[in-house]
Amino acid sequence: MANQILVASELRGAWGGENYSVIATHTSTLMAIFTSRDAALNRVFLRALAGVVPPEALIQGDTAMRPFETDGLTAKRELPGAVVLADSTDMVQRVLRLCKAHRVPVVARGAGTGLSGGARPLREGVLLSTSRMSRIIDLDANNRSARVQPGVTNLAVSEAARPYGLYYAPDPSSQLACSIGGNLAENAGGVHCLKYGLTVHNVTGLTFVTIDGEVIELGGARLESPGYDLLALLHGSEGMLGVIVEARLRLLPMPEHKCVLLAGFPAVGAAARAVSRIIASGVIPAGLEMMDKLAIHAAEDFSGAGYPLDAEAILLVELDGVREEVTEVGRSVKQLLVAEGATRLTTATEADAMQRLWQGRKAAFPAMGKLAPDYYCMDGTIPRGQLEQVLTRIQALSQQYGLEVANVFHAGDGNLHPLILYDAAREHDLEKAEALGGEILEACIKAGGTVTGEHGVGVEKLDQMCTQFSESEIAQFHALKKAFDPFGLLNPGKAVPTLARCAELGGMHVHGGRLPHPELDRL
């Protein structure tokens, strides 16, 4: 034990004096110490951690750490070993260097609004929160860009840009709370991603810290850079390759004119066909959202948005641009909607009226609380032409499992968000909800789609990744992870399943009774 305390003491001095050779000297000792899960030995690491971060940035104790045990996927909970509230890039570097030396896992966390368990902590690891890194460093109106720290909320960027006639296009429903770092980690989208793209299409540069504590800058104020597109690679990487500490965002000018069309349909299939007709006509709406009857009633009861309660499905279509264009395109879209059977059309052009129509859509998720104690939100994406077939399949699965499903989704780009209603207090309800969700994702894959459009894989969709990707593809994912994080310390167990897991599920062929690339299963 004396040697262990000595190691911790020397580590504190090493980081204080930037003398990293001390770490190398004790690498073998540290690995021997921290392969054990003994509580006393864990205290040695915590003492070392306390030496590299100030007291107010370190949270310990089960009660104090309880708020960090899960993200938006509340069914998946685990307390971290410790929480660090980083307020600078320098602190992030110190923590990552220490964790690498001790071989301690690190899970980066933003606002905790993720819906796939990507920020769920590990008992044997450190939860590294970037929520205190919440400054807008610079807003360059002339070049339509903003430099921000990862803890800045999505909505705060648009609010800061508004006086200059600019805004930040990605707008997830959680934009009031979700942070830019989390948007980058999951490659978030939102209502307006159909026309203006996902987060990856609206970021020109970012800075991240590797597990070695090195700071790497990708892209910048310019739109393109030579070499491999590592900037795109970090989007959607779910904290598995590095910890993002800064981003440069692309800002857009506010449209001159907008209008929102609300169309009610007597059948879900008719609304789905209208979506395909609109896109096929060459019109790309700023937003094109769909809700089924269950979601309509919940949202209307919750927000009073003015939705037609006799409709089986509604479409919300937002058009923007110069006034003449919006007027002309709006007339064309209305004709398409009527041709597909729309029985009610509402047009909103005033800001208050448009906001009211969108308010119901934005409030659809919390509105589910009026229907059931809990809901499980899925995130599959399919080709638009498969909307009717997949929605029919979801309805059949809902009846099979005896759980209601409300559908609220980005219809324009085929990003489905089925909300499975259940009661966690009722025996087996959670298990049924998870099984139903898995079958919905399998249906998306079968239709030519994917298991996620913007929420990420996290821990929720690992099994379905085995269906979507082949053995060689998953091996490449692991090889890429290993290049950035050789010891597998950054958010381990998330996003990419092991080859062994896929083999156990029967979704992967095992050659000669042995798994290929066995070394990758240790990551």
Short mmCIF file of C-alpha atoms in Angstrom, two decimals, residues 134-379:
data_model
loop_
_atom_site.label_atom_id
_atom_site.label_comp_id
_atom_site.label_asym_id
_atom_site.label_seq_id
_atom_site.Cartn_x
_atom_site.Cartn_y
_atom_site.Cartn_z
CA SER A 134 -20.54 27.07 -21.97
CA ARG A 135 -19.06 30.19 -23.55
CA ILE A 136 -19.73 31.55 -27.01
CA ILE A 137 -16.12 32.48 -27.69
CA ASP A 138 -16.70 34.51 -30.82
CA LEU A 139 -19.55 35.36 -33.17
CA ASP A 140 -18.37 36.57 -36.58
CA ALA A 141 -21.43 38.01 -38.32
CA ASN A 142 -19.48 39.01 -41.44
CA ASN A 143 -18.32 35.44 -42.02
CA ARG A 144 -21.51 33.91 -40.60
CA SER A 145 -19.82 31.70 -38.04
CA ALA A 146 -19.59 31.22 -34.30
CA ARG A 147 -16.89 29.64 -32.13
CA VAL A 148 -18.42 27.93 -29.11
CA GLN A 149 -17.52 25.61 -26.27
CA PRO A 150 -19.31 22.24 -26.10
CA GLY A 151 -21.57 23.17 -23.19
CA VAL A 152 -23.34 25.97 -25.08
CA THR A 153 -26.97 25.06 -25.64
CA ASN A 154 -28.26 24.73 -29.16
CA LEU A 155 -30.87 27.47 -28.74
CA ALA A 156 -28.38 29.90 -27.15
CA VAL A 157 -26.43 30.02 -30.41
CA SER A 158 -29.46 31.16 -32.41
CA GLU A 159 -30.41 33.68 -29.73
CA ALA A 160 -26.93 35.20 -29.85
CA ALA A 161 -27.02 35.32 -33.65
CA ARG A 162 -30.53 36.80 -33.95
CA PRO A 163 -29.50 40.49 -33.62
CA TYR A 164 -27.35 40.00 -36.73
CA GLY A 165 -30.19 38.44 -38.75
CA LEU A 166 -28.60 35.00 -38.47
CA TYR A 167 -29.44 31.65 -36.86
CA TYR A 168 -28.09 28.13 -36.34
CA ALA A 169 -30.12 25.66 -38.41
CA PRO A 170 -30.05 22.33 -36.49
CA ASP A 171 -32.94 22.42 -34.00
CA PRO A 172 -33.62 19.18 -32.11
CA SER A 173 -36.78 19.20 -30.01
CA SER A 174 -34.53 19.44 -26.94
CA GLN A 175 -32.73 22.53 -28.30
CA LEU A 176 -33.57 24.52 -25.16
CA ALA A 177 -31.42 22.13 -23.10
CA CYS A 178 -29.22 20.05 -25.41
CA SER A 179 -25.63 21.17 -25.88
CA ILE A 180 -23.47 21.57 -28.96
CA GLY A 181 -21.04 18.91 -27.73
CA GLY A 182 -23.85 16.38 -27.54
CA ASN A 183 -25.18 17.48 -30.94
CA LEU A 184 -21.75 16.74 -32.40
CA ALA A 185 -21.41 13.41 -30.60
CA GLU A 186 -24.75 12.16 -31.96
CA ASN A 187 -24.82 14.17 -35.22
CA ALA A 188 -28.19 15.62 -34.18
CA GLY A 189 -30.76 16.90 -36.65
CA GLY A 190 -34.17 18.31 -35.87
CA VAL A 191 -37.24 19.63 -37.65
CA HIS A 192 -35.28 21.60 -40.26
CA CYS A 193 -32.62 19.04 -41.14
CA LEU A 194 -34.43 18.09 -44.38
CA LYS A 195 -33.43 21.33 -46.09
CA TYR A 196 -30.52 22.55 -43.98
CA GLY A 197 -28.83 19.33 -42.97
CA LEU A 198 -27.68 17.60 -39.82
CA THR A 199 -25.06 18.93 -37.42
CA VAL A 200 -22.26 17.66 -39.68
CA HIS A 201 -23.48 19.96 -42.47
CA ASN A 202 -23.41 23.01 -40.22
CA VAL A 203 -19.99 22.72 -38.57
CA THR A 204 -16.81 23.89 -40.30
CA GLY A 205 -14.30 23.17 -37.55
CA LEU A 206 -13.84 21.56 -34.17
CA THR A 207 -11.18 20.98 -31.54
CA PHE A 208 -10.95 17.77 -29.56
CA VAL A 209 -8.66 16.18 -26.99
CA THR A 210 -7.33 12.66 -27.51
CA ILE A 211 -6.97 10.05 -24.78
CA ASP A 212 -3.27 11.05 -24.70
CA GLY A 213 -4.28 14.58 -23.74
CA GLU A 214 -3.27 16.04 -27.11
CA VAL A 215 -5.33 18.88 -28.59
CA ILE A 216 -6.21 18.44 -32.26
CA GLU A 217 -7.90 21.06 -34.44
CA LEU A 218 -9.90 20.03 -37.50
CA GLY A 219 -11.23 22.36 -40.18
CA GLY A 220 -11.70 26.00 -39.22
CA ALA A 221 -13.41 29.08 -40.60
CA ARG A 222 -12.94 27.80 -44.14
CA LEU A 223 -15.44 25.41 -45.73
CA GLU A 224 -12.99 22.76 -46.92
CA SER A 225 -9.66 21.29 -45.79
CA PRO A 226 -7.20 18.90 -47.49
CA GLY A 227 -6.60 15.36 -46.27
CA TYR A 228 -8.96 12.80 -44.81
CA ASP A 229 -12.31 14.17 -43.65
CA LEU A 230 -11.70 13.68 -39.93
CA LEU A 231 -14.09 16.52 -39.23
CA ALA A 232 -17.00 14.42 -40.47
CA LEU A 233 -15.60 11.36 -38.70
CA LEU A 234 -15.92 13.00 -35.28
CA HIS A 235 -19.61 13.75 -35.90
CA GLY A 236 -21.67 10.91 -34.51
CA SER A 237 -18.63 9.29 -32.88
CA GLU A 238 -20.42 9.27 -29.50
CA GLY A 239 -17.34 10.25 -27.47
CA MET A 240 -15.44 7.12 -28.52
CA LEU A 241 -12.62 8.86 -30.40
CA GLY A 242 -11.97 12.03 -28.39
CA VAL A 243 -13.55 14.70 -26.21
CA ILE A 244 -14.77 17.75 -28.13
CA VAL A 245 -13.83 21.06 -26.48
CA GLU A 246 -14.67 23.64 -29.16
CA ALA A 247 -16.65 23.93 -32.40
CA ARG A 248 -17.00 26.48 -35.17
CA LEU A 249 -20.59 26.61 -36.40
CA ARG A 250 -22.00 27.82 -39.68
CA LEU A 251 -24.72 30.45 -39.29
CA LEU A 252 -27.42 31.11 -41.88
CA PRO A 253 -29.37 34.28 -42.72
CA MET A 254 -32.95 34.26 -41.49
CA PRO A 255 -35.37 33.63 -44.37
CA GLU A 256 -37.26 36.62 -45.67
CA HIS A 257 -40.61 34.85 -45.48
CA LYS A 258 -42.09 31.64 -44.05
CA CYS A 259 -45.37 29.82 -44.00
CA VAL A 260 -46.51 26.64 -42.28
CA LEU A 261 -49.15 24.35 -43.75
CA LEU A 262 -51.12 21.94 -41.59
CA ALA A 263 -52.81 19.10 -43.48
CA GLY A 264 -55.12 16.53 -41.89
CA PHE A 265 -55.59 13.11 -43.51
CA PRO A 266 -58.20 10.36 -43.05
CA ALA A 267 -55.51 7.66 -43.24
CA VAL A 268 -51.83 7.34 -42.30
CA GLY A 269 -51.04 5.87 -45.70
CA ALA A 270 -52.41 8.92 -47.48
CA ALA A 271 -50.19 11.22 -45.43
CA ALA A 272 -47.16 9.01 -46.15
CA ARG A 273 -47.85 9.10 -49.88
CA ALA A 274 -48.19 12.88 -49.76
CA VAL A 275 -44.67 13.12 -48.31
CA SER A 276 -43.22 11.24 -51.28
CA ARG A 277 -45.27 13.32 -53.75
CA ILE A 278 -43.97 16.59 -52.31
CA ILE A 279 -40.31 15.57 -52.50
CA ALA A 280 -40.76 14.00 -55.94
CA SER A 281 -42.18 17.29 -57.22
CA GLY A 282 -38.84 18.97 -56.56
CA VAL A 283 -39.96 20.91 -53.49
CA ILE A 284 -37.65 20.69 -50.47
CA PRO A 285 -39.54 22.10 -47.49
CA ALA A 286 -37.64 23.60 -44.58
CA GLY A 287 -39.51 21.09 -42.43
CA LEU A 288 -41.85 18.20 -43.19
CA GLU A 289 -43.19 16.46 -40.07
CA MET A 290 -45.80 13.78 -39.54
CA MET A 291 -47.86 12.72 -36.50
CA ASP A 292 -50.42 9.91 -36.16
CA LYS A 293 -53.75 10.07 -34.32
CA LEU A 294 -52.45 9.03 -30.91
CA ALA A 295 -49.72 11.67 -31.06
CA ILE A 296 -52.16 14.31 -32.37
CA HIS A 297 -54.53 13.86 -29.44
CA ALA A 298 -51.73 13.89 -26.85
CA ALA A 299 -50.08 16.99 -28.33
CA GLU A 300 -53.35 18.87 -28.69
CA ASP A 301 -54.39 18.12 -25.12
CA PHE A 302 -50.97 19.24 -23.91
CA SER A 303 -50.41 22.38 -26.01
CA GLY A 304 -53.68 23.45 -27.65
CA ALA A 305 -51.98 23.86 -31.02
CA GLY A 306 -55.24 23.61 -32.99
CA TYR A 307 -54.71 20.16 -34.50
CA PRO A 308 -57.71 18.38 -36.08
CA LEU A 309 -58.78 15.62 -33.70
CA ASP A 310 -60.71 13.74 -36.38
CA ALA A 311 -57.57 13.19 -38.50
CA GLU A 312 -55.73 9.86 -38.54
CA ALA A 313 -52.52 11.70 -39.40
CA ILE A 314 -51.30 15.24 -39.96
CA LEU A 315 -48.44 16.77 -41.89
CA LEU A 316 -46.72 20.01 -40.95
CA VAL A 317 -45.00 21.57 -43.95
CA GLU A 318 -42.80 24.64 -43.50
CA LEU A 319 -41.74 26.60 -46.58
CA ASP A 320 -39.25 29.45 -46.52
CA GLY A 321 -37.48 31.81 -48.91
CA VAL A 322 -38.41 35.03 -50.68
CA ARG A 323 -42.10 35.89 -50.42
CA GLU A 324 -42.96 35.29 -54.07
CA GLU A 325 -41.31 31.86 -54.05
CA VAL A 326 -43.01 30.78 -50.84
CA THR A 327 -46.40 31.88 -52.18
CA GLU A 328 -45.97 30.00 -55.46
CA VAL A 329 -44.53 26.84 -53.92
CA GLY A 330 -47.20 26.90 -51.21
CA ARG A 331 -49.93 26.87 -53.83
CA SER A 332 -48.32 23.85 -55.52
CA VAL A 333 -47.89 21.94 -52.25
CA LYS A 334 -51.53 22.53 -51.29
CA GLN A 335 -52.65 21.01 -54.58
CA LEU A 336 -50.49 17.92 -53.91
CA LEU A 337 -51.88 17.55 -50.41
CA VAL A 338 -55.47 17.75 -51.62
CA ALA A 339 -54.72 15.29 -54.41
CA GLU A 340 -53.57 12.75 -51.79
CA GLY A 341 -56.74 13.16 -49.76
CA ALA A 342 -56.10 15.96 -47.28
CA THR A 343 -59.45 16.88 -45.73
CA ARG A 344 -58.32 19.92 -43.82
CA LEU A 345 -55.75 22.58 -44.70
CA THR A 346 -54.56 25.41 -42.49
CA THR A 347 -52.06 28.04 -43.58
CA ALA A 348 -50.10 30.11 -41.06
CA THR A 349 -47.93 33.04 -42.10
CA GLU A 350 -47.83 35.15 -38.93
CA ALA A 351 -45.13 34.34 -36.39
CA ASP A 352 -47.55 33.56 -33.55
CA ALA A 353 -49.69 31.28 -35.70
CA MET A 354 -46.66 29.39 -37.05
CA GLN A 355 -45.22 29.01 -33.57
CA ARG A 356 -48.50 27.59 -32.29
CA LEU A 357 -48.55 24.91 -34.99
CA TRP A 358 -44.95 23.95 -34.26
CA GLN A 359 -45.54 24.06 -30.53
CA GLY A 360 -47.63 20.90 -30.67
CA ARG A 361 -44.91 19.04 -32.57
CA LYS A 362 -42.14 20.22 -30.24
CA ALA A 363 -44.24 19.25 -27.21
CA ALA A 364 -45.20 15.81 -28.54
CA PHE A 365 -42.63 13.91 -26.47
CA PRO A 366 -43.50 15.40 -23.06
CA ALA A 367 -47.19 15.14 -24.01
CA MET A 368 -46.84 11.36 -23.85
CA GLY A 369 -46.85 11.69 -20.07
CA LYS A 370 -50.61 12.18 -20.30
CA LEU A 371 -50.98 8.78 -21.94
CA ALA A 372 -48.61 6.55 -19.97
CA PRO A 373 -46.14 6.77 -17.08
CA ASP A 374 -43.20 5.98 -19.38
CA TYR A 375 -42.31 5.97 -23.05
CA TYR A 376 -39.47 4.48 -25.06
CA CYS A 377 -38.39 6.58 -28.05
CA MET A 378 -36.95 4.83 -31.11
CA ASP A 379 -34.93 6.43 -33.92
#
